[in-house]
Structure formats: structure tokens, C-alpha cells
Amino acid sequence: MDTTPASGIVNKNTYLGIFLVALSTLMYEILLTRIFSVTMGYHFAFMAVSLAMFGMTVGAIIVYLFPKKFPQEHLHKIIARQALYFSIATLVSFLLHLFIPFIHGMSITGMAVTIFTYSEISVPFVFSGICISLLLTRFPLQVNKLYASDLIGASLGCILVVLVLNTSGGPTGVFIAALFSSLAALFFLRNSLNSTGFKKGIIVYSIVLAVFSVFHTVLVQDHNPLLRLFWIRGEWADKPLYEKWNSFSRVSIDGDSTEYKTPFGWGLSNKYDRQRKIRQLMLNIDAHSTTVLSHFNGDTSELFHLKYDVSNLAQYLRPNGDVLIIGSGAGRDVLSSLAFGQKSILGIEINRDMISAINGDFGGFTGHLDKYPNVEFVGDEARSYIQRMDSTRKFDIIQVSVIDNWSAAASGAFVLTENALYTVETWKLLFSRLKPDGILTVTRFYRAKPVEHYRLMNICSDALNQSGITDIRSHVMLIKCQQQERIEDRSGTGTLLISKSPFTASDINMVDSLSKTFEFEGIVTPKEIKDSTFTLLTSSSDERSKFNSTFPVNIKSPTDDKPFFFHYLNFSDLFRLQFWQEWDMAFNAKAIFILLTLAGTMTGLSFLCIVIPLKITSKKVNLKGTLPYFLFFSAIGLGFMLIEISQIQRLNIFLGHPTYSLAAALFTMLLSSGIGSYFSGAAKPDIYRSSLIRFVILIFVLLLFGFITPSIIIAFREYSTAIRLLVSVLILFPMGLFLGMAFPIGMKLASKRSEGAITPWLWGINGVMSVLATVISIIIAMNYGISASYWSGAACYLLAIIAFLSIRKITK
């Protein structure tokens, strides 16, 4: 007989088991966000986290409702089965998603497919939830150590999934995640006797997974995988010429390298002869954002079309200069600078895989741009790199061409897509890196209602004002190209030119001449302004502030605390159909709709997860006096996620790279919380006194962190990435240490009531509130700023302490 679990004792096999289950769970959850970004869209990627947490909550509620299905005397064998089911269900659900096209919409078919996809993706996490719930609720004496193993496993999963995506890709990563949960089943079985046959089966299954993972990783490295994404947004996807995954994108290259086509361009003049074609390939990021690889053999006559593009006007104004390109992508802007004969060209690209693709695998096609002595590529986030750059290095042109399209923002995935490029603080930095007569040129799509350019002009005016420049109009020009290929979707291309010194008469005359030659339209020049809105946006700061406050949509300048450049509507505008159609805000309305729908759905599911279990068990379990427990676990579930997500958003700006922010915030918070759980004192006899001391220290740490962190970030923002990562870890670690103590303390207290009958339900409540917090945090940050989201989380922990004091009172 398996006597270990019956005695309530756990050993190293149990700790290793829960460690691996948590690691596998977080890996699969993050992998789904990356895979869904391609196959379904960014908003469904955002929902993958909620689906995972909800599935685990369902698992916890199953444990609460059917305790007799999980007898203590066979518990380790049961947990081993759940870990194995989690592994198998992970593979089955993923393969179903891989081979069944996702069709969404208001049709019956679309709704049916959506419901099916959500349901089958949630199933693996139900088994994970059952496994972890049993471990955290059936062994109250070791709950602090078990929870510590759970969090530490999850923290290492954050790091491991980055390595797996970079080396093995998304589909292979799913098999590796399934391997870890099968290994967890083996460790659990080591505590169970008479399971030899079961154990041998799991060993064989694990070996098969390991062999396939290694074999398929080799195929991925050769760009010839067996498993790939066959359906992308409901349409069959042919095998790309090139595919490379990393922790924040999937880069693919498609096309025929021998075929001649009309040049791809952001704002190609209608005067360009469309019969003059070139060879080019298309590079896609997550199947949403597109740029182009142009063929180049060293002959700049091949690049003739680039001189017809509105995005390159600054190249005419500042020839033979030093150029900085932000978001060099597939090299198009680098080619533009070569075509204009610029002296030096520095291209900064956050996605190193794109640099590797154009200069490595496709270097023969693109001309090995990195081999040119006047061209330099840097794989880094632009703001972060520029802050660390030698301050004496200045540029004649800083070029930003259609960076960060709004496809991700249109989905509501704000936490992972927003960055600090379009904020007042960043533009001040860019101005400081210009030579005295240098030009910042920013190109974006110009719509019938050009709200993006209204906001860009606000950023420009605020940044110039804060840099000591008040005569805005003499420093800016806005030139529009209505490309014939974009007439139907009512979008042109607008290039904003901002000079550090006033534009000279020669500059103005040259832009006028080029506009006439290429049939561009001058919207804003020092001579005239054709849109009265821009007249007010280039006026004094007081006039601009009054105008912005009464403008129908939000066009105020984004800041580091509210970096949501693509968010223009108020939440109340969602129900004003005619209004957001008039302002061409369908993409923003969709984002708000998804967020509010998700918030409403999670609120409804939270209500069901609370009410249904209570209704079913009200006659079996004495629920009198459980309200403080409910408030405690709800508060720490909400609070932890509000704080965690706000720090991911804040570190996106400080560290300048989504991988770094996720690794620093998630890894540090989970690891330190795991260590905090271990030292929570939940096993001590006098739990109330020691816990109260810990909670008081927690509130002090949260207050201290909230007040001093902004100053620390400012002080270290120009240091190297390694130093900034270290600073991030050091400021997050103490907070995570004390945040991790709350859950095991609560579980220990709850286990004393009704022999722990309500602990699975409370664990489920904690989980579902964490799901709800992922949405609430974004809504708060969008409306009130990242700091407000953080302080909301801190307030939740204050509520948890009040609930703790109430528990202490009723149990004395």
C-alpha cells in the first residue's frame, strides 16, 4: 500500500513532480500565446492566458465538488495519472488546433468553431489544475514548500520557453512541454507501490516525446519541419521559404525570388511607372505585419523606385549625411540611404532574426547589406540602444517608417505590443541625438480622419516644447501621398518631418518642388496648413491643451506611464456605432470590445465558479464565516496579477525588449514568491502573529517600491542592458518575496476549517480572480496609467490584510 500520502508526508519526488507540472503548464500557456498570435490573431493570444487559468480553476472546483473521487490512500497514483492526462491532452488539443482551421465571426459555423477551440484548448489545463489543487490542498503541513516548488517551476518555465522557441520553434515546444509533464508523472509514481506496468508505459511515452523533440528540432533548424502552422486565420498557408520563431514573434519569408513585381512601398508616388518592376520577397511577422526584401546586387539603379517614396523626403534635404534608421526590418530603409549615397547608415532592429535572415540566409538576394563599410546593423530596442550610445554621436536624419502597425493593438493585446517609441520622452531623446540641422522623419498611414497624425503632431509639439522650442510651425512639415493602390481603403501615407532648427527657405522650396514632381500634398508647412486641426496642434501649449480636452477622440500625447499610442476611443464610445465609424475607429472599437467582452466573460465565469460550488455543497459543508476567506483569496489573486502585469508594462519601457521584460518580471516575481512561500512561516504554531508581521512588512515594501521605482528607472535608464536587468531583479525580488507568503498562509488557515474542505474552492477562486486581473490591469492602465494599475494591486493586498484580521478574530 502507498502509505506516504496517507500519512500526509511528502518527499523530494512530490516536490519535483509539482515543479515539473508548473513548469510544463506555464510553458504551454506561453507557447499558446505565440501560436495563437499567428493562427488566430493577437486578441486570441491574449485570451490564451485566461483560458489556461480558467481550465485550472475548473480543475480545482472538480476537486472541491468530488473529493471522494480522489481518496487520500491512492493520492500519488491519482496525481500521476492527472499529470499524464495533462501531457496527452496537451498534444491532442494542439494537434486538433493545428489541423482544424479557425473560423470566427457571427455566423453559426464561426461561433461553433470558436466554442470548440476554446473548449478543447482548456482541457489540458483542467488536468493540470486537478493535479496542483490536490497537492496544495491535501498536504497543509507542507503547503509552503509545495507552493514554493510550484512557483519556482513556473519561474524556470518562463526562461526555458524563451530558449525552446528560439531553438525548436512553437510546434516542437508543445512536445517539449508535454515531455516535462510526463516526467512529473514518473516522479509522482515513485511514491506509489504496485505501479510497475503504469511506470513502464510512461517511460516509453516519455522517450518517444524526447526523441521526436530532438529530431524535429533538427528539422526546424534546417527550415524543413514536419509540423508547421497549416492554417493561418482560417486560410490554408503554403510552406514558407523561411520560418524562424522567437519569444515574441514568428518571422516567415514568402514569394518567388525570380518573379518581377511592382515595388512594395509605404508611399510610392503615382508618378512612378508601375511597369518598372523589381524582384522582391515578402517578410511577415506573425502573419500580420509585412515588409519587403528587395533584390540588390550593388547597382543602385535597381533602387530607383525608392526615390519616389514619400518616406524618403528627408534624404533629399540632408544628402551625404549620417543616418539612423529605427526598425530597419528587412532593409528597405537601409537601401534607401544607399540609393541616396548617404555617408553612414546605422540600422537598429529589435528582431535579431530579421537581421540574420536578410544578411544570412537571404544575403545573396539582398546583397549582404552588412558587408558595406558604411552600413551597420544593431539588434536591439531603439530607445534603449540610443540612450546608451555615445552622446556625442549625432545624426543628420533619424528615420522611423511605419513601425508598430496597429494589428496587435486592434486586438486588445496591449500589454505585449505597446512600447515606448511613440512617447514624448522618446522623442525628446531622439531630438537630442540630432545634429543642429538634423531631421526626425516619421511615416505612418494617413487616413480620412488622420487621428494618428494628430497624435504624432501632439507628441512633436510637446517634445519640442520640453526641449526649449516654442515656435513649432517653423520646425515641422507634414507631406501626404495618396498612393493609387490605397484609394479604396481610404488610407494614404503621411510623412512628418521635424527639424531641430527651423526649416530654411531652401528646405521649404525643395519640399514644394518634390511635392509637385511626385504629386504629394503638403498638409503642414511653414507657409500654410491645410487642416485647421494641425493649426491648433502647433499652437501654444495652453491652447493645445484646451483643444485636446474637447476633441471628440483622445489624441493627447502618450507618455511612459500611458504608452498606448493606438488607443483613441473612450470606453463609453464603444456603443456609439456611428461615431467610431465616422472617425474610422473600427480597429480601436474592436480592441475595446474584446477587452470588455473578456472582462464580462471572466466576471460571469468568476460568479459561476463561486455560486455553483456553494449551491452544490451548502448542505455538506458548513460555510458560515467563510466570507473573510473568500475576500482574502480574491484579493491576493487580483493583487498579485495587477502588480505583475503593471511591472511587465513598466519594464517594457525600461528594458526596451519584450523578452527581457517578461523574463525579468515573470521570472523574478515567481522565483522570489516561491522563496517567500518557503519562508512564509505557514508551518509555525503561532501563525497569526508571524503572519501579521509579514503582512505589515509587505505593505511597507509595496509603498516603498511604488514611490522609489520611477526614480530608480530614470537613474539607470542609460546603463547597459545587463545592469538594467540586474536593477530590475533587485527591485522586484523583495516585493515578490513577501507577495509569495500570502497564499500558503491563507491555505494553512483555511485547512483548519472543516478539515480543509473549502481549500480547493478557495484555490479556484484565487485562480479565477487572477484571470480577471489580467484584463482589469490593462483597462486601468489604458485609462489611468501603469502606476494606477500598480497601486490598485497594492490596495488589494491591503484588503487582504483586513480579511486576515477578520479571520483571526473569528477563529480565536
Short mmCIF file of N, CA and C in Angstrom, two decimals, residues 452-547:
data_model
loop_
_atom_site.label_atom_id
_atom_site.label_comp_id
_atom_site.label_asym_id
_atom_site.label_seq_id
_atom_site.Cartn_x
_atom_site.Cartn_y
_atom_site.Cartn_z
N GLU A 452 -3.98 59.41 -36.18
CA GLU A 452 -2.60 59.06 -35.84
C GLU A 452 -1.68 60.26 -36.01
N HIS A 453 -1.88 61.00 -37.08
CA HIS A 453 -1.02 62.17 -37.32
C HIS A 453 -1.38 63.33 -36.39
N TYR A 454 -2.64 63.41 -35.96
CA TYR A 454 -2.97 64.40 -34.93
C TYR A 454 -2.18 64.09 -33.66
N ARG A 455 -2.16 62.82 -33.31
CA ARG A 455 -1.44 62.44 -32.09
C ARG A 455 0.07 62.62 -32.28
N LEU A 456 0.58 62.24 -33.45
CA LEU A 456 2.01 62.45 -33.72
C LEU A 456 2.38 63.92 -33.59
N MET A 457 1.50 64.80 -34.10
CA MET A 457 1.79 66.24 -34.00
C MET A 457 1.76 66.70 -32.54
N ASN A 458 0.88 66.13 -31.75
CA ASN A 458 0.87 66.44 -30.31
C ASN A 458 2.18 66.03 -29.66
N ILE A 459 2.64 64.81 -29.96
CA ILE A 459 3.91 64.34 -29.40
C ILE A 459 5.03 65.28 -29.81
N CYS A 460 5.03 65.63 -31.11
CA CYS A 460 6.06 66.53 -31.64
C CYS A 460 6.05 67.87 -30.90
N SER A 461 4.88 68.46 -30.75
CA SER A 461 4.78 69.77 -30.10
C SER A 461 5.22 69.71 -28.64
N ASP A 462 4.76 68.67 -27.93
CA ASP A 462 5.14 68.54 -26.51
C ASP A 462 6.64 68.31 -26.36
N ALA A 463 7.19 67.46 -27.21
CA ALA A 463 8.62 67.15 -27.12
C ALA A 463 9.47 68.37 -27.47
N LEU A 464 9.05 69.12 -28.50
CA LEU A 464 9.78 70.33 -28.86
C LEU A 464 9.69 71.38 -27.75
N ASN A 465 8.49 71.55 -27.19
CA ASN A 465 8.32 72.50 -26.08
C ASN A 465 9.22 72.14 -24.91
N GLN A 466 9.25 70.85 -24.55
CA GLN A 466 10.07 70.41 -23.42
C GLN A 466 11.57 70.46 -23.74
N SER A 467 11.88 70.56 -25.03
CA SER A 467 13.28 70.72 -25.44
C SER A 467 13.66 72.18 -25.60
N GLY A 468 12.74 73.09 -25.25
CA GLY A 468 13.03 74.52 -25.28
C GLY A 468 12.65 75.22 -26.56
N ILE A 469 11.87 74.56 -27.43
CA ILE A 469 11.46 75.15 -28.71
C ILE A 469 9.97 75.48 -28.65
N THR A 470 9.62 76.72 -28.90
CA THR A 470 8.21 77.15 -28.81
C THR A 470 7.59 77.44 -30.17
N ASP A 471 8.41 77.80 -31.16
CA ASP A 471 7.89 78.11 -32.49
C ASP A 471 7.76 76.82 -33.30
N ILE A 472 6.70 76.07 -33.01
CA ILE A 472 6.55 74.72 -33.57
C ILE A 472 6.46 74.76 -35.09
N ARG A 473 5.71 75.71 -35.65
CA ARG A 473 5.38 75.67 -37.07
C ARG A 473 6.59 75.81 -37.97
N SER A 474 7.61 76.49 -37.52
CA SER A 474 8.80 76.65 -38.36
C SER A 474 9.69 75.40 -38.34
N HIS A 475 9.34 74.43 -37.49
CA HIS A 475 10.16 73.22 -37.34
C HIS A 475 9.51 71.97 -37.93
N VAL A 476 8.28 72.05 -38.43
CA VAL A 476 7.58 70.84 -38.86
C VAL A 476 7.01 71.00 -40.27
N MET A 477 6.98 69.86 -40.97
CA MET A 477 6.27 69.72 -42.24
C MET A 477 5.61 68.35 -42.28
N LEU A 478 4.41 68.29 -42.83
CA LEU A 478 3.68 67.03 -42.97
C LEU A 478 3.27 66.90 -44.44
N ILE A 479 3.78 65.86 -45.09
CA ILE A 479 3.54 65.66 -46.51
C ILE A 479 2.80 64.33 -46.72
N LYS A 480 1.75 64.39 -47.53
CA LYS A 480 0.90 63.21 -47.74
C LYS A 480 1.05 62.67 -49.16
N CYS A 481 1.05 61.34 -49.29
CA CYS A 481 0.99 60.66 -50.58
C CYS A 481 -0.25 59.79 -50.62
N GLN A 482 -1.12 60.05 -51.59
CA GLN A 482 -2.29 59.19 -51.76
C GLN A 482 -1.96 58.16 -52.85
N GLN A 483 -1.34 57.10 -52.42
CA GLN A 483 -0.92 56.04 -53.35
C GLN A 483 -2.14 55.41 -54.01
N GLN A 484 -2.10 55.22 -55.31
CA GLN A 484 -3.27 54.73 -56.05
C GLN A 484 -3.72 53.36 -55.58
N GLU A 485 -2.80 52.56 -55.05
CA GLU A 485 -3.17 51.23 -54.55
C GLU A 485 -3.97 51.29 -53.25
N ARG A 486 -4.02 52.48 -52.60
CA ARG A 486 -4.67 52.59 -51.30
C ARG A 486 -5.92 53.47 -51.32
N ILE A 487 -6.39 53.80 -52.50
CA ILE A 487 -7.55 54.69 -52.59
C ILE A 487 -8.81 54.03 -52.02
N GLU A 488 -9.01 52.75 -52.28
CA GLU A 488 -10.23 52.07 -51.84
C GLU A 488 -10.34 52.01 -50.32
N ASP A 489 -9.23 51.77 -49.64
CA ASP A 489 -9.32 51.69 -48.17
C ASP A 489 -9.16 53.06 -47.50
N ARG A 490 -9.20 54.11 -48.31
CA ARG A 490 -9.19 55.50 -47.82
C ARG A 490 -7.96 55.81 -46.98
N SER A 491 -6.86 55.17 -47.25
CA SER A 491 -5.65 55.46 -46.48
C SER A 491 -4.52 55.86 -47.40
N GLY A 492 -3.92 56.99 -47.08
CA GLY A 492 -2.71 57.41 -47.76
C GLY A 492 -1.53 57.18 -46.84
N THR A 493 -0.45 57.87 -47.12
CA THR A 493 0.73 57.79 -46.28
C THR A 493 1.19 59.21 -45.97
N GLY A 494 1.44 59.48 -44.70
CA GLY A 494 1.87 60.81 -44.30
C GLY A 494 3.24 60.77 -43.64
N THR A 495 4.14 61.62 -44.11
CA THR A 495 5.48 61.70 -43.53
C THR A 495 5.62 63.02 -42.78
N LEU A 496 5.93 62.92 -41.50
CA LEU A 496 6.13 64.08 -40.65
C LEU A 496 7.63 64.37 -40.57
N LEU A 497 8.02 65.55 -40.99
CA LEU A 497 9.41 65.99 -40.95
C LEU A 497 9.57 67.00 -39.82
N ILE A 498 10.49 66.74 -38.89
CA ILE A 498 10.71 67.63 -37.75
C ILE A 498 12.18 68.00 -37.71
N SER A 499 12.46 69.27 -37.86
CA SER A 499 13.84 69.73 -37.87
C SER A 499 14.21 70.32 -36.52
N LYS A 500 15.43 70.03 -36.08
CA LYS A 500 15.88 70.55 -34.79
C LYS A 500 16.02 72.08 -34.84
N SER A 501 16.41 72.58 -36.01
CA SER A 501 16.43 74.03 -36.22
C SER A 501 15.35 74.37 -37.22
N PRO A 502 14.91 75.62 -37.30
CA PRO A 502 13.84 75.96 -38.24
C PRO A 502 14.22 75.58 -39.67
N PHE A 503 13.24 75.07 -40.42
CA PHE A 503 13.49 74.74 -41.82
C PHE A 503 13.88 76.01 -42.57
N THR A 504 14.89 75.89 -43.40
CA THR A 504 15.33 77.04 -44.20
C THR A 504 14.42 77.22 -45.41
N ALA A 505 14.53 78.38 -46.05
CA ALA A 505 13.76 78.64 -47.27
C ALA A 505 14.11 77.62 -48.34
N SER A 506 15.38 77.21 -48.37
CA SER A 506 15.81 76.20 -49.35
C SER A 506 15.12 74.86 -49.09
N ASP A 507 15.03 74.48 -47.80
CA ASP A 507 14.33 73.23 -47.44
C ASP A 507 12.87 73.28 -47.89
N ILE A 508 12.22 74.38 -47.60
CA ILE A 508 10.80 74.51 -47.90
C ILE A 508 10.57 74.48 -49.41
N ASN A 509 11.42 75.19 -50.15
CA ASN A 509 11.27 75.21 -51.61
C ASN A 509 11.52 73.85 -52.22
N MET A 510 12.48 73.10 -51.67
CA MET A 510 12.77 71.77 -52.20
C MET A 510 11.60 70.83 -51.96
N VAL A 511 11.00 70.88 -50.78
CA VAL A 511 9.85 70.02 -50.49
C VAL A 511 8.68 70.39 -51.39
N ASP A 512 8.46 71.69 -51.62
CA ASP A 512 7.40 72.12 -52.54
C ASP A 512 7.64 71.58 -53.94
N SER A 513 8.87 71.68 -54.40
CA SER A 513 9.22 71.20 -55.74
C SER A 513 9.03 69.69 -55.86
N LEU A 514 9.49 68.94 -54.84
CA LEU A 514 9.34 67.48 -54.86
C LEU A 514 7.86 67.08 -54.81
N SER A 515 7.08 67.82 -54.03
CA SER A 515 5.65 67.51 -53.92
C SER A 515 4.96 67.69 -55.27
N LYS A 516 5.34 68.72 -56.00
CA LYS A 516 4.76 68.92 -57.32
C LYS A 516 5.21 67.84 -58.30
N THR A 517 6.48 67.48 -58.23
CA THR A 517 7.02 66.47 -59.14
C THR A 517 6.38 65.11 -58.92
N PHE A 518 6.20 64.74 -57.64
CA PHE A 518 5.70 63.40 -57.30
C PHE A 518 4.21 63.37 -56.97
N GLU A 519 3.55 64.51 -57.09
CA GLU A 519 2.12 64.62 -56.78
C GLU A 519 1.83 64.29 -55.31
N PHE A 520 2.70 64.78 -54.43
CA PHE A 520 2.44 64.70 -53.00
C PHE A 520 1.65 65.94 -52.59
N GLU A 521 1.10 65.92 -51.41
CA GLU A 521 0.31 67.05 -50.91
C GLU A 521 0.89 67.55 -49.60
N GLY A 522 1.19 68.84 -49.55
CA GLY A 522 1.71 69.42 -48.31
C GLY A 522 0.57 69.77 -47.37
N ILE A 523 0.41 69.00 -46.31
CA ILE A 523 -0.66 69.25 -45.33
C ILE A 523 -0.24 70.34 -44.35
N VAL A 524 0.99 70.26 -43.88
CA VAL A 524 1.55 71.26 -42.96
C VAL A 524 2.93 71.67 -43.46
N THR A 525 3.11 72.96 -43.69
CA THR A 525 4.43 73.52 -43.99
C THR A 525 4.52 74.86 -43.27
N PRO A 526 5.71 75.41 -43.14
CA PRO A 526 5.80 76.75 -42.52
C PRO A 526 5.00 77.81 -43.27
N LYS A 527 4.69 77.55 -44.57
CA LYS A 527 3.94 78.53 -45.36
C LYS A 527 2.44 78.43 -45.12
N GLU A 528 1.91 77.19 -45.03
CA GLU A 528 0.47 77.02 -44.90
C GLU A 528 0.13 75.71 -44.19
N ILE A 529 -1.10 75.68 -43.65
CA ILE A 529 -1.64 74.47 -43.01
C ILE A 529 -3.03 74.23 -43.60
N LYS A 530 -3.24 73.08 -44.23
CA LYS A 530 -4.50 72.81 -44.93
C LYS A 530 -5.58 72.23 -44.02
N ASP A 531 -5.19 71.69 -42.87
CA ASP A 531 -6.13 71.12 -41.91
C ASP A 531 -6.08 71.99 -40.66
N SER A 532 -7.19 72.62 -40.33
CA SER A 532 -7.20 73.56 -39.19
C SER A 532 -6.86 72.89 -37.87
N THR A 533 -7.08 71.59 -37.78
CA THR A 533 -6.73 70.88 -36.54
C THR A 533 -5.23 71.00 -36.27
N PHE A 534 -4.44 70.88 -37.33
CA PHE A 534 -2.99 70.98 -37.16
C PHE A 534 -2.58 72.40 -36.77
N THR A 535 -3.37 73.39 -37.15
CA THR A 535 -3.09 74.76 -36.73
C THR A 535 -3.10 74.86 -35.21
N LEU A 536 -4.12 74.25 -34.59
CA LEU A 536 -4.24 74.27 -33.13
C LEU A 536 -3.20 73.38 -32.46
N LEU A 537 -2.85 72.26 -33.12
CA LEU A 537 -1.90 71.33 -32.53
C LEU A 537 -0.47 71.86 -32.59
N THR A 538 -0.23 72.90 -33.38
CA THR A 538 1.10 73.51 -33.41
C THR A 538 1.11 74.88 -32.75
N SER A 539 0.05 75.16 -31.98
CA SER A 539 -0.04 76.44 -31.27
C SER A 539 0.61 76.32 -29.90
N SER A 540 0.34 77.28 -29.04
CA SER A 540 0.94 77.26 -27.70
C SER A 540 0.43 76.07 -26.90
N SER A 541 1.17 75.70 -25.88
CA SER A 541 0.80 74.53 -25.08
C SER A 541 -0.55 74.69 -24.39
N ASP A 542 -0.88 75.91 -23.96
CA ASP A 542 -2.17 76.15 -23.30
C ASP A 542 -3.32 75.97 -24.29
N GLU A 543 -3.18 76.56 -25.48
CA GLU A 543 -4.23 76.41 -26.49
C GLU A 543 -4.38 74.95 -26.91
N ARG A 544 -3.25 74.28 -27.04
CA ARG A 544 -3.27 72.87 -27.44
C ARG A 544 -3.94 72.02 -26.37
N SER A 545 -3.67 72.30 -25.14
CA SER A 545 -4.26 71.54 -24.03
C SER A 545 -5.78 71.71 -24.00
N LYS A 546 -6.25 72.93 -24.19
CA LYS A 546 -7.70 73.18 -24.21
C LYS A 546 -8.35 72.46 -25.39
N PHE A 547 -7.70 72.51 -26.54
CA PHE A 547 -8.23 71.85 -27.73
C PHE A 547 -8.30 70.34 -27.54
#
